[in-house]
mmCIF file of C-alpha atoms and ligand atoms in Angstrom:
data_model
loop_
_atom_site.group_PDB
_atom_site.id
_atom_site.type_symbol
_atom_site.label_atom_id
_atom_site.label_comp_id
_atom_site.label_asym_id
_atom_site.label_seq_id
_atom_site.Cartn_x
_atom_site.Cartn_y
_atom_site.Cartn_z
ATOM 1 C CA MET A 1 -10.156 35.140 41.357
ATOM 2 C CA THR A 2 -10.717 31.567 42.479
ATOM 3 C CA TYR A 3 -8.606 29.521 44.873
ATOM 4 C CA LEU A 4 -8.656 26.449 42.620
ATOM 5 C CA PRO A 5 -7.058 27.570 39.368
ATOM 6 C CA ASP A 6 -7.982 26.572 35.851
ATOM 7 C CA PHE A 7 -5.824 23.591 34.801
ATOM 8 C CA LEU A 8 -3.660 25.618 32.412
ATOM 9 C CA ASP A 9 -3.113 28.364 34.994
ATOM 10 C CA PHE A 10 -2.101 25.701 37.497
ATOM 11 C CA SER A 11 0.345 24.234 34.978
ATOM 12 C CA ALA A 12 1.774 27.708 34.262
ATOM 13 C CA SER A 13 2.346 28.466 37.919
ATOM 14 C CA ILE A 14 4.170 25.154 38.539
ATOM 15 C CA LEU A 15 6.339 25.556 35.413
ATOM 16 C CA HIS A 16 7.175 29.118 36.393
ATOM 17 C CA GLN A 17 8.154 28.036 39.917
ATOM 18 C CA ALA A 18 10.403 25.285 38.525
ATOM 19 C CA LEU A 19 12.373 27.661 36.291
ATOM 20 C CA ARG A 20 15.232 30.000 37.159
ATOM 21 C CA PRO A 21 17.119 32.480 34.961
ATOM 22 C CA GLY A 22 19.529 30.617 32.688
ATOM 23 C CA ASP A 23 17.526 27.366 32.659
ATOM 24 C CA LEU A 24 16.637 25.148 29.693
ATOM 25 C CA ALA A 25 12.994 24.364 28.888
ATOM 26 C CA VAL A 26 11.027 22.501 26.208
ATOM 27 C CA ASP A 27 7.693 23.441 24.677
ATOM 28 C CA ALA A 28 6.747 20.208 22.927
ATOM 29 C CA THR A 29 3.591 21.684 21.333
ATOM 30 C CA LEU A 30 4.298 25.298 20.412
ATOM 31 C CA GLY A 31 0.846 26.081 18.948
ATOM 32 C CA ASN A 32 -0.052 29.748 19.303
ATOM 33 C CA GLY A 33 2.953 30.348 21.545
ATOM 34 C CA ARG A 34 1.246 31.179 24.834
ATOM 35 C CA ASP A 35 3.135 28.504 26.766
ATOM 36 C CA ALA A 36 6.391 29.427 25.021
ATOM 37 C CA VAL A 37 6.018 33.044 26.169
ATOM 38 C CA LEU A 38 5.599 31.902 29.755
ATOM 39 C CA LEU A 39 8.634 29.587 29.541
ATOM 40 C CA ALA A 40 10.768 32.220 27.779
ATOM 41 C CA GLU A 41 9.906 34.821 30.408
ATOM 42 C CA SER A 42 10.767 32.375 33.176
ATOM 43 C CA VAL A 43 14.194 31.318 31.816
ATOM 44 C CA GLY A 44 15.340 34.924 31.413
ATOM 45 C CA GLN A 45 17.851 36.270 28.930
ATOM 46 C CA ALA A 46 20.442 33.604 29.613
ATOM 47 C CA GLY A 47 18.018 30.698 29.275
ATOM 48 C CA LYS A 48 16.724 28.813 26.240
ATOM 49 C CA VAL A 49 13.387 27.248 25.273
ATOM 50 C CA PHE A 50 13.361 24.519 22.597
ATOM 51 C CA CYS A 51 9.986 24.548 20.806
ATOM 52 C CA PHE A 52 8.378 21.970 18.514
ATOM 53 C CA ASP A 53 5.350 21.993 16.231
ATOM 54 C CA ILE A 54 4.455 20.273 12.985
ATOM 55 C CA GLN A 55 2.290 23.106 11.580
ATOM 56 C CA GLU A 56 3.685 26.154 9.802
ATOM 57 C CA VAL A 57 0.642 28.213 10.846
ATOM 58 C CA ALA A 58 1.411 27.517 14.511
ATOM 59 C CA ILE A 59 5.053 28.457 14.108
ATOM 60 C CA HIS A 60 4.103 31.683 12.325
ATOM 61 C CA ARG A 61 1.626 32.719 15.037
ATOM 62 C CA ALA A 62 3.976 31.780 17.858
ATOM 63 C CA ARG A 63 6.861 33.675 16.273
ATOM 64 C CA GLU A 64 4.706 36.792 16.061
ATOM 65 C CA ARG A 65 3.639 36.460 19.703
ATOM 66 C CA LEU A 66 7.185 35.870 20.905
ATOM 67 C CA ALA A 67 8.536 38.735 18.777
ATOM 68 C CA ALA A 68 5.886 41.106 20.153
ATOM 69 C CA ALA A 69 6.989 40.155 23.667
ATOM 70 C CA GLY A 70 10.682 40.630 22.743
ATOM 71 C CA LEU A 71 11.404 36.970 23.509
ATOM 72 C CA LEU A 72 12.467 35.503 20.146
ATOM 73 C CA GLU A 73 16.154 35.395 21.147
ATOM 74 C CA ARG A 74 15.349 33.026 23.990
ATOM 75 C CA VAL A 75 13.677 30.363 21.851
ATOM 76 C CA GLN A 76 14.731 27.870 19.240
ATOM 77 C CA ILE A 77 11.825 26.726 17.099
ATOM 78 C CA PHE A 78 11.833 23.433 15.207
ATOM 79 C CA ARG A 79 9.214 22.512 12.642
ATOM 80 C CA ALA A 80 9.321 18.876 13.652
ATOM 81 C CA GLY A 81 7.326 16.346 15.606
ATOM 82 C CA HIS A 82 8.221 16.296 19.300
ATOM 83 C CA GLU A 83 8.955 12.574 18.930
ATOM 84 C CA ARG A 84 12.119 13.706 17.076
ATOM 85 C CA LEU A 85 13.281 15.737 20.064
ATOM 86 C CA THR A 86 16.649 13.982 20.368
ATOM 87 C CA GLU A 87 17.596 15.086 16.839
ATOM 88 C CA HIS A 88 17.261 18.737 17.880
ATOM 89 C CA LEU A 89 18.216 19.120 21.524
ATOM 90 C CA PRO A 90 21.952 19.487 22.161
ATOM 91 C CA PRO A 91 23.266 16.181 23.584
ATOM 92 C CA GLU A 92 24.874 18.113 26.464
ATOM 93 C CA SER A 93 21.406 19.234 27.593
ATOM 94 C CA GLN A 94 20.690 15.640 28.765
ATOM 95 C CA GLY A 95 19.809 15.837 32.465
ATOM 96 C CA HIS A 96 19.600 19.650 32.402
ATOM 97 C CA VAL A 97 16.090 20.546 31.206
ATOM 98 C CA ARG A 98 14.213 22.094 34.125
ATOM 99 C CA ALA A 99 10.715 22.267 32.641
ATOM 100 C CA ALA A 100 8.834 20.808 29.691
ATOM 101 C CA THR A 101 5.246 21.189 28.598
ATOM 102 C CA PHE A 102 2.881 19.245 26.347
ATOM 103 C CA ASN A 103 -0.378 21.058 25.643
ATOM 104 C CA LEU A 104 -2.109 18.374 23.591
ATOM 105 C CA GLY A 105 -4.975 18.265 21.101
ATOM 106 C CA PHE A 106 -5.502 20.634 18.167
ATOM 107 C CA LEU A 107 -4.367 24.156 17.418
ATOM 108 C CA PRO A 108 -7.124 26.583 18.489
ATOM 109 C CA GLY A 109 -8.345 28.615 15.505
ATOM 110 C CA SER A 110 -7.049 26.112 12.953
ATOM 111 C CA ASP A 111 -7.696 22.702 11.383
ATOM 112 C CA ARG A 112 -9.129 20.588 14.217
ATOM 113 C CA ARG A 113 -8.267 17.366 12.398
ATOM 114 C CA ILE A 114 -4.554 17.944 13.044
ATOM 115 C CA ILE A 115 -4.152 16.640 16.566
ATOM 116 C CA THR A 116 -1.495 15.174 18.787
ATOM 117 C CA ARG A 117 -1.622 11.379 18.762
ATOM 118 C CA PRO A 118 -0.918 8.839 21.482
ATOM 119 C CA GLU A 119 1.867 7.031 19.571
ATOM 120 C CA THR A 120 3.894 10.174 18.932
ATOM 121 C CA THR A 121 3.070 11.817 22.273
ATOM 122 C CA LEU A 122 4.245 8.737 24.196
ATOM 123 C CA ALA A 123 7.325 8.411 21.978
ATOM 124 C CA ALA A 124 8.176 12.060 22.709
ATOM 125 C CA LEU A 125 7.671 11.654 26.450
ATOM 126 C CA ALA A 126 9.915 8.588 26.479
ATOM 127 C CA VAL A 127 12.775 10.394 24.724
ATOM 128 C CA LEU A 128 12.270 13.535 26.813
ATOM 129 C CA LEU A 129 12.685 11.932 30.242
ATOM 130 C CA PRO A 130 16.503 11.489 30.103
ATOM 131 C CA PHE A 131 16.783 15.208 29.342
ATOM 132 C CA MET A 132 15.003 16.208 32.545
ATOM 133 C CA ALA A 133 17.086 17.585 35.400
ATOM 134 C CA PRO A 134 16.611 16.416 38.993
ATOM 135 C CA GLY A 135 13.762 18.588 40.297
ATOM 136 C CA GLY A 136 12.582 19.140 36.704
ATOM 137 C CA ILE A 137 8.877 19.336 35.895
ATOM 138 C CA VAL A 138 6.977 17.889 32.923
ATOM 139 C CA SER A 139 3.453 19.193 32.459
ATOM 140 C CA ILE A 140 0.957 17.369 30.197
ATOM 141 C CA ALA A 141 -2.394 19.026 29.483
ATOM 142 C CA VAL A 142 -4.876 16.522 28.050
ATOM 143 C CA TYR A 143 -8.191 17.376 26.342
ATOM 144 C CA THR A 144 -10.774 14.622 26.069
ATOM 145 C CA GLY A 145 -13.519 16.457 24.164
ATOM 146 C CA HIS A 146 -12.300 16.097 20.556
ATOM 147 C CA PRO A 147 -12.211 12.879 18.484
ATOM 148 C CA GLY A 148 -9.104 11.003 19.598
ATOM 149 C CA GLY A 149 -8.757 12.951 22.840
ATOM 150 C CA GLN A 150 -10.245 10.285 25.087
ATOM 151 C CA ALA A 151 -7.906 7.592 23.712
ATOM 152 C CA GLU A 152 -4.904 9.878 24.085
ATOM 153 C CA GLY A 153 -5.951 10.638 27.672
ATOM 154 C CA GLU A 154 -6.167 6.926 28.478
ATOM 155 C CA ALA A 155 -2.735 6.269 26.965
ATOM 156 C CA ILE A 156 -1.179 9.122 28.940
ATOM 157 C CA ALA A 157 -2.841 7.958 32.164
ATOM 158 C CA ALA A 158 -1.473 4.422 31.727
ATOM 159 C CA TRP A 159 2.015 5.678 30.855
ATOM 160 C CA CYS A 160 2.099 8.073 33.819
ATOM 161 C CA GLY A 161 0.999 5.274 36.123
ATOM 162 C CA SER A 162 3.881 3.093 34.901
ATOM 163 C CA LEU A 163 6.679 5.511 35.876
ATOM 164 C CA ALA A 164 8.987 4.402 38.689
ATOM 165 C CA PRO A 165 7.842 6.135 41.901
ATOM 166 C CA THR A 166 11.443 6.196 43.158
ATOM 167 C CA ILE A 167 12.381 8.502 40.279
ATOM 168 C CA TRP A 168 9.159 10.330 39.359
ATOM 169 C CA ARG A 169 6.430 11.882 41.453
ATOM 170 C CA VAL A 170 3.329 12.076 39.255
ATOM 171 C CA ALA A 171 0.198 14.049 40.128
ATOM 172 C CA ARG A 172 -3.105 14.625 38.339
ATOM 173 C CA TYR A 173 -5.284 17.733 38.526
ATOM 174 C CA GLU A 174 -8.809 17.867 37.081
ATOM 175 C CA GLN A 175 -12.227 19.288 37.754
ATOM 176 C CA VAL A 176 -14.040 16.059 38.579
ATOM 177 C CA ASN A 177 -17.548 17.562 38.395
ATOM 178 C CA LYS A 178 -17.169 18.817 34.817
ATOM 179 C CA PRO A 179 -19.751 16.716 32.959
ATOM 180 C CA VAL A 180 -18.248 16.798 29.436
ATOM 181 C CA ASN A 181 -15.013 17.658 27.620
ATOM 182 C CA ARG A 182 -12.970 17.147 30.726
ATOM 183 C CA GLU A 183 -9.391 18.450 30.778
ATOM 184 C CA VAL A 184 -6.752 16.644 32.795
ATOM 185 C CA LEU A 185 -3.367 17.933 33.838
ATOM 186 C CA TYR A 186 -0.541 15.525 34.651
ATOM 187 C CA LEU A 187 2.491 16.901 36.454
ATOM 188 C CA LEU A 188 5.697 14.866 36.668
ATOM 189 C CA GLU A 189 8.556 15.831 38.925
ATOM 190 C CA ARG A 190 11.939 14.154 38.596
ATOM 191 C CA LEU A 191 13.013 13.453 42.145
ATOM 192 C CA GLY A 192 16.451 14.706 43.132
ATOM 193 C CA GLU A 193 19.126 12.139 44.006
ATOM 194 C CA LYS A 194 18.599 12.719 47.734
ATOM 195 C CA GLN A 195 14.822 12.348 47.532
ATOM 196 C CA ALA A 196 15.069 9.291 45.269
ATOM 197 C CA SER A 197 17.543 7.438 47.511
ATOM 198 C CA ALA A 198 15.608 8.407 50.654
ATOM 199 C CA LYS A 199 12.585 6.690 49.072
ATOM 200 C CA CYS A 200 14.530 3.434 48.883
ATOM 201 C CA LEU A 201 15.480 3.478 52.578
ATOM 202 C CA PRO A 202 13.347 1.953 55.325
ATOM 203 C CA GLN A 203 10.967 4.539 56.835
ATOM 204 C CA THR A 204 13.049 4.807 60.008
ATOM 205 C CA LEU A 205 16.175 5.868 58.098
ATOM 206 C CA ALA A 206 14.572 8.087 55.451
HETATM 207 C C1 SAM B 301 -3.237 22.717 21.930
HETATM 208 S S1 SAM B 301 -2.102 23.188 20.707
HETATM 209 C C2 SAM B 301 -0.755 23.845 21.658
HETATM 210 C C3 SAM B 301 -1.056 25.150 22.333
HETATM 211 C C4 SAM B 301 0.184 25.971 22.609
HETATM 212 N N1 SAM B 301 1.097 25.352 23.523
HETATM 213 C C5 SAM B 301 -0.098 27.402 22.981
HETATM 214 O O1 SAM B 301 0.443 27.894 23.978
HETATM 215 O O2 SAM B 301 -0.823 28.050 22.234
HETATM 216 C C6 SAM B 301 -1.411 21.640 20.166
HETATM 217 C C7 SAM B 301 -0.328 21.788 19.104
HETATM 218 O O3 SAM B 301 0.346 20.533 18.967
HETATM 219 C C8 SAM B 301 0.819 20.463 17.653
HETATM 220 N N2 SAM B 301 1.223 19.089 17.336
HETATM 221 C C9 SAM B 301 0.470 18.049 16.894
HETATM 222 N N3 SAM B 301 1.241 16.952 16.745
HETATM 223 C C10 SAM B 301 2.504 17.304 17.080
HETATM 224 C C11 SAM B 301 3.762 16.621 17.119
HETATM 225 N N4 SAM B 301 3.867 15.332 16.797
HETATM 226 N N5 SAM B 301 4.851 17.319 17.514
HETATM 227 C C12 SAM B 301 4.772 18.629 17.861
HETATM 228 N N6 SAM B 301 3.617 19.327 17.836
HETATM 229 C C13 SAM B 301 2.502 18.674 17.452
HETATM 230 C C14 SAM B 301 -0.337 21.002 16.834
HETATM 231 O O4 SAM B 301 0.102 21.405 15.550
HETATM 232 C C15 SAM B 301 -0.828 22.160 17.717
HETATM 233 O O5 SAM B 301 -0.270 23.370 17.295
#
């Protein structure tokens, strides 16, 4: 055991802490279903996880993993790009999603040329934000080692930096002494109404 967790373990622990039984969550990149299992366990029987992937092979593998864990009932899987999220999430879930995760790049054990891309990732993030509940967490795991990964990382960094600090607290976690193929985790927290308005007050009143 180490005190500083691997970036995906850190993401998992924050997502798990953000979720309560009955909550709504989004897995924007279903892949092999590891993240979906974590989210489905965290939302309990009364919760729901909306999952997206563009590859049939990913959906097949994830379904098997979720079925083996007895969690299929808690997920809704869409074979669709995450940028089309608004077409699939119920409109009444706006403002009620407690956790969302983007685990970017390619599907491990599959065609490495099929990757997430900055245009669609940023489009998905933009349409996701209104769905996030106050106190909700968005986790974005970025891989820079594959072709296209560096550019996607730069686009995500710029987008994260542009979010209003009165509404979003954004943090970055990375192992800065990793010489190559660095992974970067961005964590966004939607500030609650109280926290957001306190931020706008002079220091003495906040
Ligand atoms: C690193 S993998 C995800 C890992 C996964 N979360 C897990 O727990 O195993 C990235 C996934 O993103 C998917 N993907 C690529 N572009 C996408 C898009 N526009 N919308 C949704 N998924 C996409 C890929 O097919 C791939 O399965």
